[in-house]
mmCIF file of C-alpha atoms in Angstrom:
data_model
loop_
_atom_site.group_PDB
_atom_site.id
_atom_site.type_symbol
_atom_site.label_atom_id
_atom_site.label_comp_id
_atom_site.label_asym_id
_atom_site.label_seq_id
_atom_site.Cartn_x
_atom_site.Cartn_y
_atom_site.Cartn_z
ATOM 1 C CA UNK A 399 95.102 25.288 110.143
ATOM 2 C CA UNK A 400 95.741 21.857 111.671
ATOM 3 C CA UNK A 401 93.529 19.068 110.386
ATOM 4 C CA UNK A 402 91.876 16.460 112.560
ATOM 5 C CA UNK A 403 94.101 13.753 111.071
ATOM 6 C CA UNK A 404 97.212 15.746 111.992
ATOM 7 C CA UNK A 405 95.979 16.131 115.555
ATOM 8 C CA UNK A 406 95.338 12.390 115.804
ATOM 9 C CA UNK A 407 98.903 11.720 114.631
ATOM 10 C CA UNK A 408 100.285 14.134 117.247
ATOM 11 C CA UNK A 409 98.438 12.361 120.037
ATOM 12 C CA UNK A 410 99.525 8.922 118.787
ATOM 13 C CA UNK A 411 103.161 10.076 118.796
ATOM 14 C CA UNK A 412 102.835 11.374 122.362
ATOM 15 C CA UNK A 413 101.292 8.142 123.577
ATOM 16 C CA UNK A 414 103.928 6.013 121.877
ATOM 17 C CA UNK A 415 106.726 8.171 123.322
ATOM 18 C CA UNK A 416 105.253 7.822 126.797
ATOM 19 C CA UNK A 417 104.906 4.049 126.467
ATOM 20 C CA UNK A 418 107.758 2.437 124.564
ATOM 21 C CA UNK A 419 106.089 -0.962 124.230
ATOM 22 C CA UNK A 420 102.968 0.711 122.762
ATOM 23 C CA UNK A 421 100.771 -1.310 125.097
ATOM 24 C CA UNK A 422 98.135 1.393 125.148
ATOM 25 C CA UNK A 423 97.317 0.766 121.496
ATOM 26 C CA UNK A 424 96.739 -2.899 122.330
ATOM 27 C CA UNK A 425 93.838 -1.989 124.601
ATOM 28 C CA UNK A 426 91.615 -1.424 121.571
ATOM 29 C CA UNK A 427 90.715 -3.694 118.696
ATOM 30 C CA UNK A 428 92.548 -1.893 115.892
ATOM 31 C CA UNK A 429 94.087 1.379 114.821
ATOM 32 C CA UNK A 430 90.778 2.722 113.496
ATOM 33 C CA UNK A 431 89.152 2.205 116.901
ATOM 34 C CA UNK A 432 92.127 3.838 118.608
ATOM 35 C CA UNK A 433 92.003 6.865 116.316
ATOM 36 C CA UNK A 434 88.241 7.112 116.858
ATOM 37 C CA UNK A 435 88.846 7.364 120.616
ATOM 38 C CA UNK A 436 91.235 10.260 120.029
ATOM 39 C CA UNK A 437 88.844 12.064 117.688
ATOM 40 C CA UNK A 438 86.008 11.746 120.208
ATOM 41 C CA UNK A 439 88.203 13.295 122.922
ATOM 42 C CA UNK A 440 89.544 16.214 120.858
ATOM 43 C CA UNK A 441 86.515 18.530 121.410
ATOM 44 C CA UNK A 442 86.931 18.114 125.171
ATOM 45 C CA UNK A 443 90.673 18.791 124.912
ATOM 46 C CA UNK A 444 90.123 21.934 122.824
ATOM 47 C CA UNK A 445 87.519 23.176 125.295
ATOM 48 C CA UNK A 446 89.949 22.644 128.161
ATOM 49 C CA UNK A 447 92.642 24.729 126.450
ATOM 50 C CA UNK A 448 90.162 27.479 125.622
ATOM 51 C CA UNK A 449 89.197 27.712 129.300
ATOM 52 C CA UNK A 450 92.761 27.635 130.590
ATOM 53 C CA UNK A 451 94.964 29.484 128.080
ATOM 54 C CA UNK A 452 96.486 32.424 129.913
ATOM 55 C CA UNK A 453 99.002 33.704 127.362
ATOM 56 C CA UNK A 454 98.112 37.173 126.041
ATOM 57 C CA UNK A 455 96.938 36.895 122.459
ATOM 58 C CA UNK A 456 97.211 33.112 122.385
ATOM 59 C CA UNK A 457 93.936 31.436 121.476
ATOM 60 C CA UNK A 458 92.863 28.170 119.922
ATOM 61 C CA UNK A 459 90.419 27.506 117.081
ATOM 62 C CA UNK A 460 89.870 31.167 116.188
ATOM 63 C CA UNK A 461 87.319 32.061 113.508
ATOM 64 C CA UNK A 462 86.596 35.371 111.810
ATOM 65 C CA UNK A 463 83.426 37.204 110.818
ATOM 66 C CA UNK A 464 83.779 40.354 108.746
ATOM 67 C CA UNK A 465 81.383 43.125 107.757
ATOM 68 C CA UNK A 466 78.415 42.149 109.911
ATOM 69 C CA UNK A 467 75.684 44.726 110.486
ATOM 70 C CA UNK A 468 74.590 45.306 114.082
ATOM 71 C CA UNK A 469 70.910 45.059 114.940
ATOM 72 C CA UNK A 470 69.781 48.397 116.357
ATOM 73 C CA UNK A 471 66.893 48.500 118.821
ATOM 74 C CA UNK A 472 64.399 51.309 119.291
ATOM 75 C CA UNK A 473 66.254 52.385 122.437
ATOM 76 C CA UNK A 474 69.413 52.913 120.384
ATOM 77 C CA UNK A 475 71.288 49.916 121.754
ATOM 78 C CA UNK A 476 72.787 47.448 119.304
ATOM 79 C CA UNK A 477 74.176 43.956 119.047
ATOM 80 C CA UNK A 478 75.445 41.300 116.671
ATOM 81 C CA UNK A 479 74.089 37.763 116.776
ATOM 82 C CA UNK A 480 76.802 35.302 117.774
ATOM 83 C CA UNK A 481 77.402 32.179 115.678
ATOM 84 C CA UNK A 482 76.279 28.838 117.060
ATOM 85 C CA UNK A 483 79.846 27.629 117.612
ATOM 86 C CA UNK A 484 80.884 30.702 119.629
ATOM 87 C CA UNK A 485 82.912 30.026 122.794
ATOM 88 C CA UNK A 486 84.624 33.304 123.717
ATOM 89 C CA UNK A 487 85.537 36.690 122.298
ATOM 90 C CA UNK A 488 88.996 37.371 120.900
ATOM 91 C CA UNK A 489 88.272 40.867 119.563
ATOM 92 C CA UNK A 490 85.555 42.930 117.917
ATOM 93 C CA UNK A 491 86.015 46.181 115.982
ATOM 94 C CA UNK A 492 83.059 48.350 115.049
ATOM 95 C CA UNK A 493 83.314 51.064 112.410
ATOM 96 C CA UNK A 494 83.836 54.350 114.220
ATOM 97 C CA UNK A 495 85.751 52.831 117.120
ATOM 98 C CA UNK A 496 89.380 53.909 117.462
ATOM 99 C CA UNK A 497 90.458 50.491 118.709
ATOM 100 C CA UNK A 498 89.042 46.972 119.017
ATOM 101 C CA UNK A 499 87.396 45.587 122.125
ATOM 102 C CA UNK A 500 89.295 42.508 123.353
ATOM 103 C CA UNK A 501 87.211 41.598 126.387
ATOM 104 C CA UNK A 502 83.512 40.896 126.844
ATOM 105 C CA UNK A 503 81.569 41.115 130.084
ATOM 106 C CA UNK A 504 78.954 38.568 131.103
ATOM 107 C CA UNK A 505 75.347 39.661 131.133
ATOM 108 C CA UNK A 506 75.066 39.269 134.913
ATOM 109 C CA UNK A 507 78.164 41.342 135.699
ATOM 110 C CA UNK A 508 78.117 44.720 137.437
ATOM 111 C CA UNK A 509 79.725 46.352 134.388
ATOM 112 C CA UNK A 510 76.983 44.989 132.136
ATOM 113 C CA UNK A 511 74.373 46.623 134.367
ATOM 114 C CA UNK A 512 76.249 49.930 134.247
ATOM 115 C CA UNK A 513 76.563 49.848 130.465
ATOM 116 C CA UNK A 514 72.909 48.950 130.046
ATOM 117 C CA UNK A 515 72.021 51.877 132.280
ATOM 118 C CA UNK A 516 73.916 54.381 130.163
ATOM 119 C CA UNK A 517 77.333 54.289 131.832
ATOM 120 C CA UNK A 518 79.513 56.698 129.867
ATOM 121 C CA UNK A 519 82.839 54.980 130.592
ATOM 122 C CA UNK A 520 82.695 53.187 127.252
ATOM 123 C CA UNK A 521 83.686 55.297 124.250
ATOM 124 C CA UNK A 522 85.224 55.030 120.809
ATOM 125 C CA UNK A 523 88.687 54.957 122.407
ATOM 126 C CA UNK A 524 87.601 52.474 125.047
ATOM 127 C CA UNK A 525 84.760 50.353 123.641
ATOM 128 C CA UNK A 526 83.042 47.580 125.571
ATOM 129 C CA UNK A 527 80.946 44.512 124.806
ATOM 130 C CA UNK A 528 78.602 42.287 126.787
ATOM 131 C CA UNK A 529 77.560 38.709 126.040
ATOM 132 C CA UNK A 530 73.857 38.140 126.500
ATOM 133 C CA UNK A 531 70.613 37.156 124.787
ATOM 134 C CA UNK A 532 68.118 39.185 122.774
ATOM 135 C CA UNK A 533 64.333 39.101 123.011
ATOM 136 C CA UNK A 534 64.273 36.065 120.734
ATOM 137 C CA UNK A 535 66.552 34.115 123.046
ATOM 138 C CA UNK A 536 69.542 34.189 120.666
ATOM 139 C CA UNK A 537 73.063 34.649 122.009
ATOM 140 C CA UNK A 538 74.306 38.112 121.096
ATOM 141 C CA UNK A 539 77.150 40.506 121.736
ATOM 142 C CA UNK A 540 75.988 43.959 122.844
ATOM 143 C CA UNK A 541 78.256 46.751 121.597
ATOM 144 C CA UNK A 542 79.065 49.991 123.457
ATOM 145 C CA UNK A 543 79.059 52.662 122.178
ATOM 146 C CA UNK A 544 76.998 52.290 119.020
ATOM 147 C CA UNK A 545 77.878 55.153 116.647
ATOM 148 C CA UNK A 546 75.113 56.940 114.786
ATOM 149 C CA UNK A 547 74.186 55.188 111.582
ATOM 150 C CA UNK A 548 74.818 51.631 112.888
ATOM 151 C CA UNK A 549 78.327 51.221 111.491
ATOM 152 C CA UNK A 550 79.464 47.817 110.282
ATOM 153 C CA UNK A 551 81.401 45.415 112.457
ATOM 154 C CA UNK A 552 84.763 45.479 110.697
ATOM 155 C CA UNK A 553 85.938 42.234 112.280
ATOM 156 C CA UNK A 554 84.724 39.795 114.906
ATOM 157 C CA UNK A 555 87.266 37.197 116.038
ATOM 158 C CA UNK A 556 86.140 34.446 118.384
ATOM 159 C CA UNK A 557 87.171 31.060 119.736
ATOM 160 C CA UNK A 558 84.925 28.356 118.326
ATOM 161 C CA UNK A 559 83.784 24.897 119.320
ATOM 162 C CA UNK A 560 86.020 22.266 117.724
ATOM 163 C CA UNK A 561 84.689 20.787 114.475
ATOM 164 C CA UNK A 562 86.380 17.507 113.557
ATOM 165 C CA UNK A 563 85.530 18.018 109.881
ATOM 166 C CA UNK A 564 87.519 21.267 109.814
ATOM 167 C CA UNK A 565 90.294 20.862 112.405
ATOM 168 C CA UNK A 566 91.930 23.662 114.371
ATOM 169 C CA UNK A 567 91.772 27.136 112.874
ATOM 170 C CA UNK A 568 93.731 30.132 114.116
ATOM 171 C CA UNK A 569 95.981 28.158 116.417
ATOM 172 C CA UNK A 570 99.715 28.563 117.061
ATOM 173 C CA UNK A 571 102.141 25.750 117.893
ATOM 174 C CA UNK A 572 102.025 26.274 121.657
ATOM 175 C CA UNK A 573 98.224 25.972 121.854
ATOM 176 C CA UNK A 574 98.225 23.015 119.469
ATOM 177 C CA UNK A 575 100.691 21.277 121.796
ATOM 178 C CA UNK A 576 98.381 21.984 124.724
ATOM 179 C CA UNK A 577 95.462 20.381 122.884
ATOM 180 C CA UNK A 578 97.521 17.277 122.051
ATOM 181 C CA UNK A 579 98.793 16.955 125.632
ATOM 182 C CA UNK A 580 95.318 17.239 127.124
ATOM 183 C CA UNK A 581 93.891 14.766 124.617
ATOM 184 C CA UNK A 582 96.642 12.292 125.560
ATOM 185 C CA UNK A 583 95.761 12.870 129.230
ATOM 186 C CA UNK A 584 92.090 12.142 128.551
ATOM 187 C CA UNK A 585 93.023 9.049 126.569
ATOM 188 C CA UNK A 586 95.156 7.666 129.382
ATOM 189 C CA UNK A 587 92.404 8.466 131.880
ATOM 190 C CA UNK A 588 89.939 6.449 129.798
ATOM 191 C CA UNK A 589 92.392 3.536 129.939
ATOM 192 C CA UNK A 590 92.901 4.059 133.704
ATOM 193 C CA UNK A 591 96.587 4.891 133.245
ATOM 194 C CA UNK A 592 96.452 7.689 135.790
ATOM 195 C CA UNK A 593 100.175 8.381 136.249
ATOM 196 C CA UNK A 594 100.593 9.021 132.524
ATOM 197 C CA UNK A 595 97.326 10.985 132.444
ATOM 198 C CA UNK A 596 98.511 13.284 135.231
ATOM 199 C CA UNK A 597 101.839 13.858 133.488
ATOM 200 C CA UNK A 598 100.205 14.907 130.227
ATOM 201 C CA UNK A 599 97.610 17.018 132.024
ATOM 202 C CA UNK A 600 100.455 18.896 133.731
ATOM 203 C CA UNK A 601 102.124 19.423 130.356
ATOM 204 C CA UNK A 602 98.860 20.781 128.946
ATOM 205 C CA UNK A 603 98.539 23.273 131.806
ATOM 206 C CA UNK A 604 102.173 24.326 131.338
ATOM 207 C CA UNK A 605 101.684 24.820 127.589
ATOM 208 C CA UNK A 606 98.584 26.932 128.253
ATOM 209 C CA UNK A 607 100.701 29.273 130.356
ATOM 210 C CA UNK A 608 103.700 29.251 128.006
ATOM 211 C CA UNK A 609 105.914 27.262 130.359
ATOM 212 C CA UNK A 610 106.271 24.196 128.161
ATOM 213 C CA UNK A 611 106.592 24.115 124.407
ATOM 214 C CA UNK A 612 107.522 20.524 123.955
ATOM 215 C CA UNK A 613 107.314 17.243 125.774
ATOM 216 C CA UNK A 614 110.372 16.538 127.888
#
């Protein structure tokens, strides 16, 4: 885990390296105000990385739910209610499945319609999931197939909204770099330092795709 304070320090280092006379820090009243600006921009930076990370298996701010019981409807279909901070699926494994499901379809997709209509392409060796809402309007993850007896969800891994009080969970060095780069880009944009902002934004994109691991 990387704490919020550690992320703030990373961004400060990047900004100071990009501007040797540290003039950016003089645009605010004091260090506390400067750090507050960074903290306010971190959720946006994390969201950007979550939308743009393209490295297989590389995610940012991953949380885990274990041993959840699916809700089974009268028609035999089942789902798990998603937590309020859910952003995207990393993987879900239901008892009885031979392997986890690592991709979820949107509720308005063609595959979602096929699965809802009884499409048999999903099986214990090739499970599927669909993000949607239940009758109560809650965000849920529909699970296909649902074995008899409503087996437990062994593990649900998902990318979560950034919580400043917690910091980054389940994040490797490459994705943490991407978050810091994008936060620096947003900071420079706020100060109308667009050349520096564009440079850091490019570094963030490169880190998301595994093409840059450190600032050059």
